Coordinates of C-alpha atoms in Angstrom, one line a residue:
X122 CA 0.0 0.0 0.0
X123 CA 1.5 3.4 -0.9
X124 CA 1.4 6.5 1.0
X125 CA 0.7 9.9 -0.6
X126 CA 2.5 13.0 0.6
X127 CA 1.0 16.5 0.6
X128 CA 3.7 18.4 2.4
X129 CA 2.6 17.9 6.0
X130 CA 0.2 15.0 6.1
X131 CA 0.1 11.5 4.9
X132 CA -3.2 9.9 3.9
X133 CA -3.9 6.2 3.9
X134 CA -6.8 4.0 3.0
X135 CA -9.4 3.3 5.6
X136 CA -8.2 -0.2 6.0
X137 CA -4.7 1.0 7.1
X138 CA -6.2 3.8 9.2
X139 CA -8.5 1.5 11.2
X140 CA -5.5 -0.1 13.0
X141 CA -5.4 2.9 15.1
X142 CA -1.6 2.6 15.7
X143 CA 1.0 5.0 14.4
X144 CA 4.4 3.7 13.4
X145 CA 7.0 6.5 12.6
X146 CA 10.0 5.8 10.7
X147 CA 13.1 6.5 12.7
X148 CA 16.8 6.3 12.1
X149 CA 17.2 4.6 15.4
X150 CA 14.6 1.9 15.0
X151 CA 11.0 1.4 15.4
X152 CA 8.8 4.2 16.7
X153 CA 5.2 3.6 17.6
X154 CA 2.9 6.4 18.6
X155 CA -0.7 7.1 19.2
X156 CA -2.7 10.2 19.9
X157 CA -6.3 10.6 20.6
X158 CA -6.4 13.7 18.6
X159 CA -5.5 11.9 15.4
X160 CA -8.5 11.6 12.9
X161 CA -9.0 8.2 11.2
X162 CA -7.4 8.2 7.7
X163 CA -5.1 11.1 8.3
X164 CA -1.7 10.9 9.9
X165 CA -0.6 14.3 11.3
X166 CA 3.1 15.0 11.2
X167 CA 5.0 14.4 14.4
X168 CA 5.8 17.7 16.0
X169 CA 9.5 17.0 16.5
X170 CA 11.9 17.2 13.6
X171 CA 13.7 14.4 12.0
X172 CA 16.6 15.8 9.9
X173 CA 18.9 14.4 7.2
X174 CA 22.6 14.0 7.3
X175 CA 24.7 14.2 4.3
X176 CA 25.1 16.7 1.4
X177 CA 22.9 14.7 -0.9
X178 CA 20.0 15.0 1.7
X179 CA 20.2 18.6 2.7
X180 CA 17.9 19.7 -0.3
X181 CA 14.4 19.2 0.6
X182 CA 15.0 18.4 4.2
X183 CA 12.5 20.9 5.3
X184 CA 9.8 19.0 3.6
X185 CA 11.0 15.6 4.9
X186 CA 11.6 16.7 8.4
X187 CA 8.2 15.9 9.7
X188 CA 6.5 12.5 9.0
X189 CA 4.8 9.6 10.3
X190 CA 3.5 6.4 8.6
X191 CA 0.7 4.1 9.6
X192 CA 1.4 0.3 9.7
X193 CA 3.7 -1.2 7.0
X194 CA 3.9 1.1 4.1
X195 CA 5.6 0.4 0.7
X196 CA 7.8 3.2 -0.4
X197 CA 8.6 4.0 -4.0
X198 CA 12.1 2.6 -4.8
X199 CA 13.5 6.2 -5.2
X200 CA 12.1 7.2 -1.8
X201 CA 13.5 4.1 -0.3
X202 CA 16.9 4.5 -1.8
X203 CA 16.9 8.1 -0.3
X204 CA 16.3 6.6 3.1
X205 CA 19.0 4.0 2.6
X206 CA 21.6 6.4 1.5
X207 CA 21.0 9.1 4.1
X208 CA 21.1 8.6 7.8
X209 CA 18.3 10.2 9.7
X210 CA 19.2 11.9 13.0
X211 CA 17.0 12.0 16.1
X212 CA 15.5 15.2 16.5
X213 CA 16.8 18.5 16.4
X214 CA 16.2 19.4 20.2
X215 CA 16.5 22.9 21.2
X216 CA 20.1 24.2 21.2
X217 CA 21.6 25.4 24.4
X218 CA 20.3 28.8 25.1
X219 CA 23.7 30.5 25.6
X220 CA 27.1 30.4 27.2
X221 CA 25.6 30.9 30.7
X222 CA 27.0 28.9 33.4
X223 CA 25.0 26.1 35.2
X224 CA 24.4 26.0 38.9
X225 CA 24.6 22.6 40.8
X226 CA 22.8 22.3 44.0
X227 CA 22.6 19.3 46.3
X228 CA 19.9 18.6 48.9
X229 CA 19.1 16.0 51.6
X230 CA 15.4 16.1 52.0
X231 CA 13.3 14.2 54.5
X232 CA 11.5 11.1 53.1
X233 CA 7.8 10.5 54.0
X234 CA 9.1 7.8 56.5
X235 CA 10.8 9.1 59.6
X236 CA 14.7 8.8 59.9
X237 CA 15.3 8.6 56.0
X238 CA 17.1 11.4 54.1
X239 CA 17.1 11.5 50.4
X240 CA 19.9 12.7 48.1
X241 CA 18.6 15.2 45.6
X242 CA 20.7 17.0 42.9
X243 CA 19.6 20.0 40.8
X244 CA 21.2 21.6 37.8
X245 CA 19.8 24.8 36.2
X246 CA 21.0 28.0 34.7
X247 CA 23.0 30.1 37.2
X248 CA 20.8 32.9 38.6
X249 CA 17.5 31.5 37.4
X250 CA 15.0 30.2 40.0
X251 CA 11.7 30.5 38.0
X252 CA 10.7 27.7 35.7
X253 CA 7.4 26.7 34.0
X254 CA 6.2 23.3 34.9
X255 CA 7.1 21.7 31.5
X256 CA 10.6 23.0 32.0
X257 CA 11.2 20.9 35.2
X258 CA 12.5 17.3 35.0
X259 CA 13.0 14.7 37.9
X260 CA 14.9 11.5 37.1
X261 CA 15.3 8.3 39.2
X262 CA 17.6 5.3 38.8
X263 CA 17.0 1.6 38.4
X264 CA 17.3 -1.5 40.6
X265 CA 21.1 -1.7 41.3
X266 CA 23.0 1.7 40.8
X267 CA 22.4 5.3 41.8
X268 CA 21.2 8.2 39.8
X269 CA 24.5 10.2 40.1
X270 CA 26.6 8.0 37.8
X271 CA 23.6 7.1 35.6
X272 CA 22.5 10.7 34.9
X273 CA 25.3 13.2 35.8
X274 CA 28.4 11.4 34.4
X275 CA 30.5 13.6 31.9
X276 CA 30.9 11.2 29.0
X277 CA 31.3 12.3 25.4
X278 CA 28.3 14.5 24.6
X279 CA 28.1 15.7 28.3
X280 CA 26.3 14.7 31.4
X281 CA 22.6 13.8 30.6
X282 CA 21.5 16.3 33.3
X283 CA 23.7 19.0 31.9
X284 CA 22.4 18.4 28.4
X285 CA 18.9 18.9 29.7
X286 CA 19.8 22.0 31.8
X287 CA 21.7 23.7 29.0
X288 CA 18.5 23.7 27.0
X289 CA 16.8 25.9 29.6
X290 CA 15.4 23.2 32.0
X291 CA 15.5 22.8 35.7
X292 CA 16.7 19.1 36.2
X293 CA 16.8 17.0 39.3
X294 CA 17.7 13.4 40.3
X295 CA 16.8 11.5 43.5
X296 CA 18.4 8.4 45.1
X297 CA 15.8 6.1 46.6
X298 CA 16.7 5.0 50.2
X299 CA 19.6 2.7 50.4
X300 CA 21.0 3.9 47.1
X301 CA 23.7 6.5 46.4
X302 CA 24.1 9.1 49.0
X303 CA 20.7 8.8 50.5
X304 CA 20.3 7.2 54.0
X305 CA 21.6 3.6 54.0
X306 CA 20.1 1.8 57.1
X307 CA 22.3 -0.1 59.5
X308 CA 21.2 -3.4 57.9
X309 CA 23.5 -2.6 55.0
X310 CA 26.6 -2.7 57.4
X311 CA 25.6 -6.3 58.4
X312 CA 25.6 -9.5 56.5
X313 CA 22.6 -9.4 54.0
X314 CA 21.0 -12.6 55.5
X315 CA 20.5 -11.0 58.9
X316 CA 17.8 -8.6 57.8
X317 CA 14.8 -8.7 55.4
X318 CA 14.7 -7.0 52.1
X319 CA 13.9 -3.1 52.1
X320 CA 13.4 -0.4 49.7
X321 CA 10.6 -2.1 47.7
X322 CA 8.6 -0.4 45.0
X323 CA 6.0 1.1 47.2
X324 CA 8.7 2.7 49.5
X325 CA 10.5 4.0 46.4
X326 CA 7.2 5.5 45.1
X327 CA 6.9 7.4 48.4
X328 CA 10.5 8.5 48.1
X329 CA 9.8 9.8 44.7
X330 CA 6.7 11.5 46.0
X331 CA 8.8 13.3 48.7
X332 CA 11.2 14.6 45.9
X333 CA 8.3 15.7 43.7
X334 CA 6.6 17.6 46.5
X335 CA 10.0 19.3 47.4
X336 CA 10.4 20.5 43.8
X337 CA 6.8 21.6 43.6
X338 CA 7.1 23.8 46.7
X339 CA 10.7 25.0 45.8
X340 CA 9.5 26.2 42.4
X341 CA 5.9 27.1 43.1
X342 CA 4.5 24.9 40.3
X343 CA 1.7 22.2 40.3
X344 CA 3.4 19.5 38.1
X345 CA 6.7 18.4 36.6
X346 CA 8.1 15.9 34.1
X347 CA 9.3 12.6 35.3
X348 CA 12.1 10.3 33.8
X349 CA 12.8 6.7 35.1
X350 CA 15.3 4.2 34.1
X351 CA 14.6 0.3 34.3
X352 CA 13.1 -0.3 37.9
X353 CA 12.7 3.4 37.9
X354 CA 10.0 3.1 35.1
X355 CA 8.0 1.1 37.6
X356 CA 8.6 3.7 40.3
X357 CA 7.7 6.7 37.9
X358 CA 4.9 4.9 36.3
X359 CA 3.4 3.9 39.6
X360 CA 3.8 7.4 41.0
X361 CA 2.1 8.9 37.9
X362 CA -0.7 6.4 38.0
X363 CA -1.5 7.7 41.6
X364 CA -0.7 11.4 41.0
X365 CA -1.5 12.3 37.4
X366 CA -2.2 15.9 38.4
X367 CA 1.4 16.3 39.5
X368 CA 2.9 15.0 36.2
X369 CA 3.3 16.8 33.0
X370 CA 5.0 14.2 30.8
X371 CA 6.4 10.7 31.7
X372 CA 9.5 9.0 30.1
X373 CA 10.0 5.3 30.6
X374 CA 13.6 4.4 29.6
X375 CA 14.0 0.5 29.5
X376 CA 10.6 -0.3 31.0
X377 CA 10.3 -3.2 33.5
X378 CA 7.2 -5.4 33.3
X379 CA 6.1 -8.9 33.8
X380 CA 8.7 -11.7 33.5
X381 CA 7.9 -14.8 31.2
X382 CA 9.3 -17.2 33.8
X383 CA 10.3 -17.0 37.4
X384 CA 13.5 -15.1 38.1
X385 CA 16.8 -17.0 38.9
X386 CA 17.0 -15.5 42.5
X387 CA 15.1 -15.6 45.7
X388 CA 15.1 -11.9 46.6
X389 CA 15.9 -12.8 50.3
X390 CA 18.3 -10.7 52.4
X391 CA 18.5 -7.0 52.9
X392 CA 20.9 -6.3 50.0
X393 CA 23.3 -7.6 47.4
X394 CA 26.6 -6.6 46.0
X395 CA 28.2 -6.2 42.6
X396 CA 31.9 -5.9 41.9
X397 CA 33.4 -4.3 38.8
X398 CA 33.8 -7.6 36.8
X399 CA 30.2 -8.5 37.5
X400 CA 28.9 -5.2 36.5
X401 CA 30.8 -5.2 33.2
X402 CA 29.8 -8.7 32.4
X403 CA 26.2 -7.9 32.9
X404 CA 26.3 -4.8 30.7
X405 CA 28.0 -6.4 27.7
X406 CA 26.6 -9.9 27.8
X407 CA 24.1 -9.2 24.9
X408 CA 26.5 -7.4 22.6
X409 CA 28.2 -9.2 19.7
X410 CA 31.5 -10.2 21.0
X411 CA 33.4 -8.4 18.2
X412 CA 31.6 -5.2 19.0
X413 CA 32.0 -5.1 22.7
X414 CA 34.9 -2.6 22.9
X415 CA 33.2 -0.3 20.3
X416 CA 29.9 -0.2 21.9
X417 CA 31.1 0.1 25.5
X418 CA 34.5 1.9 25.3
X419 CA 36.7 0.8 28.3
X420 CA 37.2 4.4 29.4
X421 CA 33.4 4.9 29.6
X422 CA 33.0 2.0 31.8
X423 CA 35.9 2.7 34.0
X424 CA 34.7 6.3 34.5
X425 CA 31.2 5.1 35.3
X426 CA 32.5 2.5 37.8
X427 CA 34.7 4.9 39.6
X428 CA 31.8 7.4 40.0
X429 CA 29.5 4.7 41.2
X430 CA 31.9 3.4 43.8
X431 CA 32.3 7.0 45.0
X432 CA 28.7 7.0 46.1
X433 CA 29.2 3.9 48.4
X434 CA 32.4 4.4 50.5
X435 CA 31.6 1.3 52.6
X436 CA 31.3 -0.9 49.6
X437 CA 34.3 0.7 48.0
X438 CA 36.4 -0.2 51.1
X439 CA 35.8 -3.9 50.7
X440 CA 38.1 -6.4 48.8
X441 CA 37.2 -6.4 46.0
X442 CA 35.4 -3.1 46.0
X443 CA 31.7 -3.5 45.5
X444 CA 28.5 -1.5 45.2
X445 CA 25.7 -2.4 47.5
X446 CA 22.1 -2.3 46.5
X447 CA 18.9 -3.0 48.4
X448 CA 16.9 -6.2 47.7
X449 CA 13.4 -4.7 47.9
X450 CA 13.2 -4.7 44.2
X451 CA 14.2 -8.2 44.0
X452 CA 11.5 -9.3 46.4
X453 CA 9.0 -7.5 44.3
X454 CA 10.3 -9.3 41.1
X455 CA 9.9 -12.7 42.8
X456 CA 6.6 -12.0 44.6
X457 CA 4.8 -10.0 41.7
X458 CA 6.6 -9.7 38.3
X459 CA 7.7 -13.3 38.3
X460 CA 4.1 -14.5 39.1
X461 CA 2.4 -12.3 36.5
X462 CA 1.2 -9.7 39.0
X463 CA 1.9 -6.0 37.9
X464 CA 3.3 -3.5 40.4
X465 CA 1.3 -0.7 38.7
X466 CA -1.5 -0.1 36.3
X467 CA -0.5 1.7 33.0
X468 CA -4.2 2.3 32.3
X469 CA -4.1 4.8 35.2
X470 CA -1.6 7.0 33.4
X471 CA -3.3 10.1 31.9
X472 CA -0.4 12.1 30.8
X473 CA 1.7 11.9 27.5
X474 CA 4.1 9.0 27.8
X475 CA 7.2 8.1 26.0
X476 CA 8.9 4.5 26.1
X477 CA 12.4 4.0 24.8
X478 CA 14.9 1.2 25.0
X479 CA 17.8 -0.4 22.9
X480 CA 17.7 -3.5 20.9
X481 CA 20.3 -5.5 22.9
X482 CA 18.5 -4.9 26.2
X483 CA 18.7 -8.2 28.0
X484 CA 17.5 -6.9 31.3
X485 CA 14.2 -5.5 30.0
X486 CA 13.6 -6.9 26.6
X487 CA 11.4 -5.2 24.1
X488 CA 8.4 -7.3 24.8
X489 CA 8.2 -5.6 28.2
X490 CA 7.9 -2.0 26.6
X491 CA 5.4 -3.4 24.1
X492 CA 3.2 -4.7 26.7
X493 CA 3.3 -1.5 28.8
X494 CA 2.6 0.5 25.6
X495 CA -0.4 -1.6 24.8
X496 CA -1.8 -0.9 28.3
X497 CA -1.4 2.9 28.2
X498 CA -4.9 3.2 26.9
X499 CA -5.8 6.4 28.6
X500 CA -2.5 8.3 28.0
X501 CA -3.3 11.3 25.5
X502 CA -0.3 10.4 23.6
X503 CA 2.1 7.5 23.8
X504 CA 5.2 6.5 21.8
X505 CA 7.6 3.6 21.7
X506 CA 11.1 3.9 20.4
X507 CA 13.6 1.0 20.0
X508 CA 17.3 2.1 19.3
X509 CA 19.8 0.0 17.6
X510 CA 23.2 -1.0 18.9
X511 CA 22.8 -0.5 22.5
X512 CA 22.0 -2.4 25.7
X513 CA 20.1 -1.7 28.9
X514 CA 22.7 0.9 29.6
X515 CA 22.8 2.7 26.3
X516 CA 22.9 6.0 28.2
X517 CA 26.5 5.0 29.2
X518 CA 27.5 3.7 25.8
X519 CA 28.9 4.8 22.4
X520 CA 25.3 5.5 21.1
X521 CA 24.2 7.3 24.2
X522 CA 23.3 10.6 22.5
X523 CA 20.6 8.7 20.4
X524 CA 18.8 8.1 23.6
X525 CA 19.3 11.5 25.1
X526 CA 18.3 13.4 22.0
X527 CA 15.1 11.4 21.5
X528 CA 14.0 12.0 25.1
X529 CA 14.7 15.6 24.8
X530 CA 12.6 15.8 21.7
X531 CA 9.7 14.3 23.6
X532 CA 10.1 16.8 26.3
X533 CA 10.3 19.7 24.0
X534 CA 7.9 19.0 21.1
X535 CA 4.5 21.0 20.8
X536 CA 6.1 23.6 22.9
X537 CA 8.0 25.7 20.3

């Protein structure tokens, strides 16, 4: 079936339109999007730009920069050749606003539960303290490593937090209890088996809630954007499902969902540890062996490991040095996700939602994102992007900017 182009819209037959799912061509893989505002039979152009690289593609890029296609579309051979010969780039997100300096602020805020302090970091333009809700972002980590080394590590292309802040945003991260520089209970200084798991998903949602309320009060706004990575998608998704009025847009990077078989661990004990060799092996295990050094440059991994260890001095002092992580999430995986029981209901999310992951993600495979996407039936807009040549930690790899730019596009589109 052939799509016709009228410089801003693509029209398709009723049979194609009746599927109701948008599939946008992307240089970085599959993009699926859906909007309740779309009319049947008409595919409106995506509001973000998709530009061309290469001298031969510059001409006419303005006309080709906005597009979407529905279902599987056969393209004329000439058009297909153009797509094959020219690499599309992810979104031209807003360029940095100027040479101004960024301010970095660190806070220890009280959790909803007594005796717990949460580590929050903020980056924003120096001298600016007023931001619109859509210009404020809160990020949270996954199941094992803290936010600091995941979101604020100066790798080629810059720290993800700084990338966002330089585009006029007020960006924060939070460490859930037991992670990073947040309160680590005494149980983490004892043998794991002596204490039960802690920092489960519900406790993590409360910790995120404390961070959200802190930011809302600090900036005098009613809502902000949320970004979660891995288990952090369950935390942010669960929080949003309960607090839609406080969320502007939701980003789920490497979404975690139900397992197809029981996990290979028990989830018992207060915490677990990971050394450098284990962390490296986990990250690269799904990369073709002859591509490992290319996709995960050793200097990237070494810098990340050093930054991660710095957030856990007690773990770093062990031989060999380790990072300690609470087992609450593992308990939840065993008791819920491994038994087909969701930890949150995507149908309760009523804000624009973006799901993104990489093709070699062995921790949260693509089927998980696809299942979450299918259940986001009340989100006014939803989109799923699969990036090539990356793992669960693509944000720390060679192709990291593909992820960062796609997320930035989602945050910015429809607002220019």
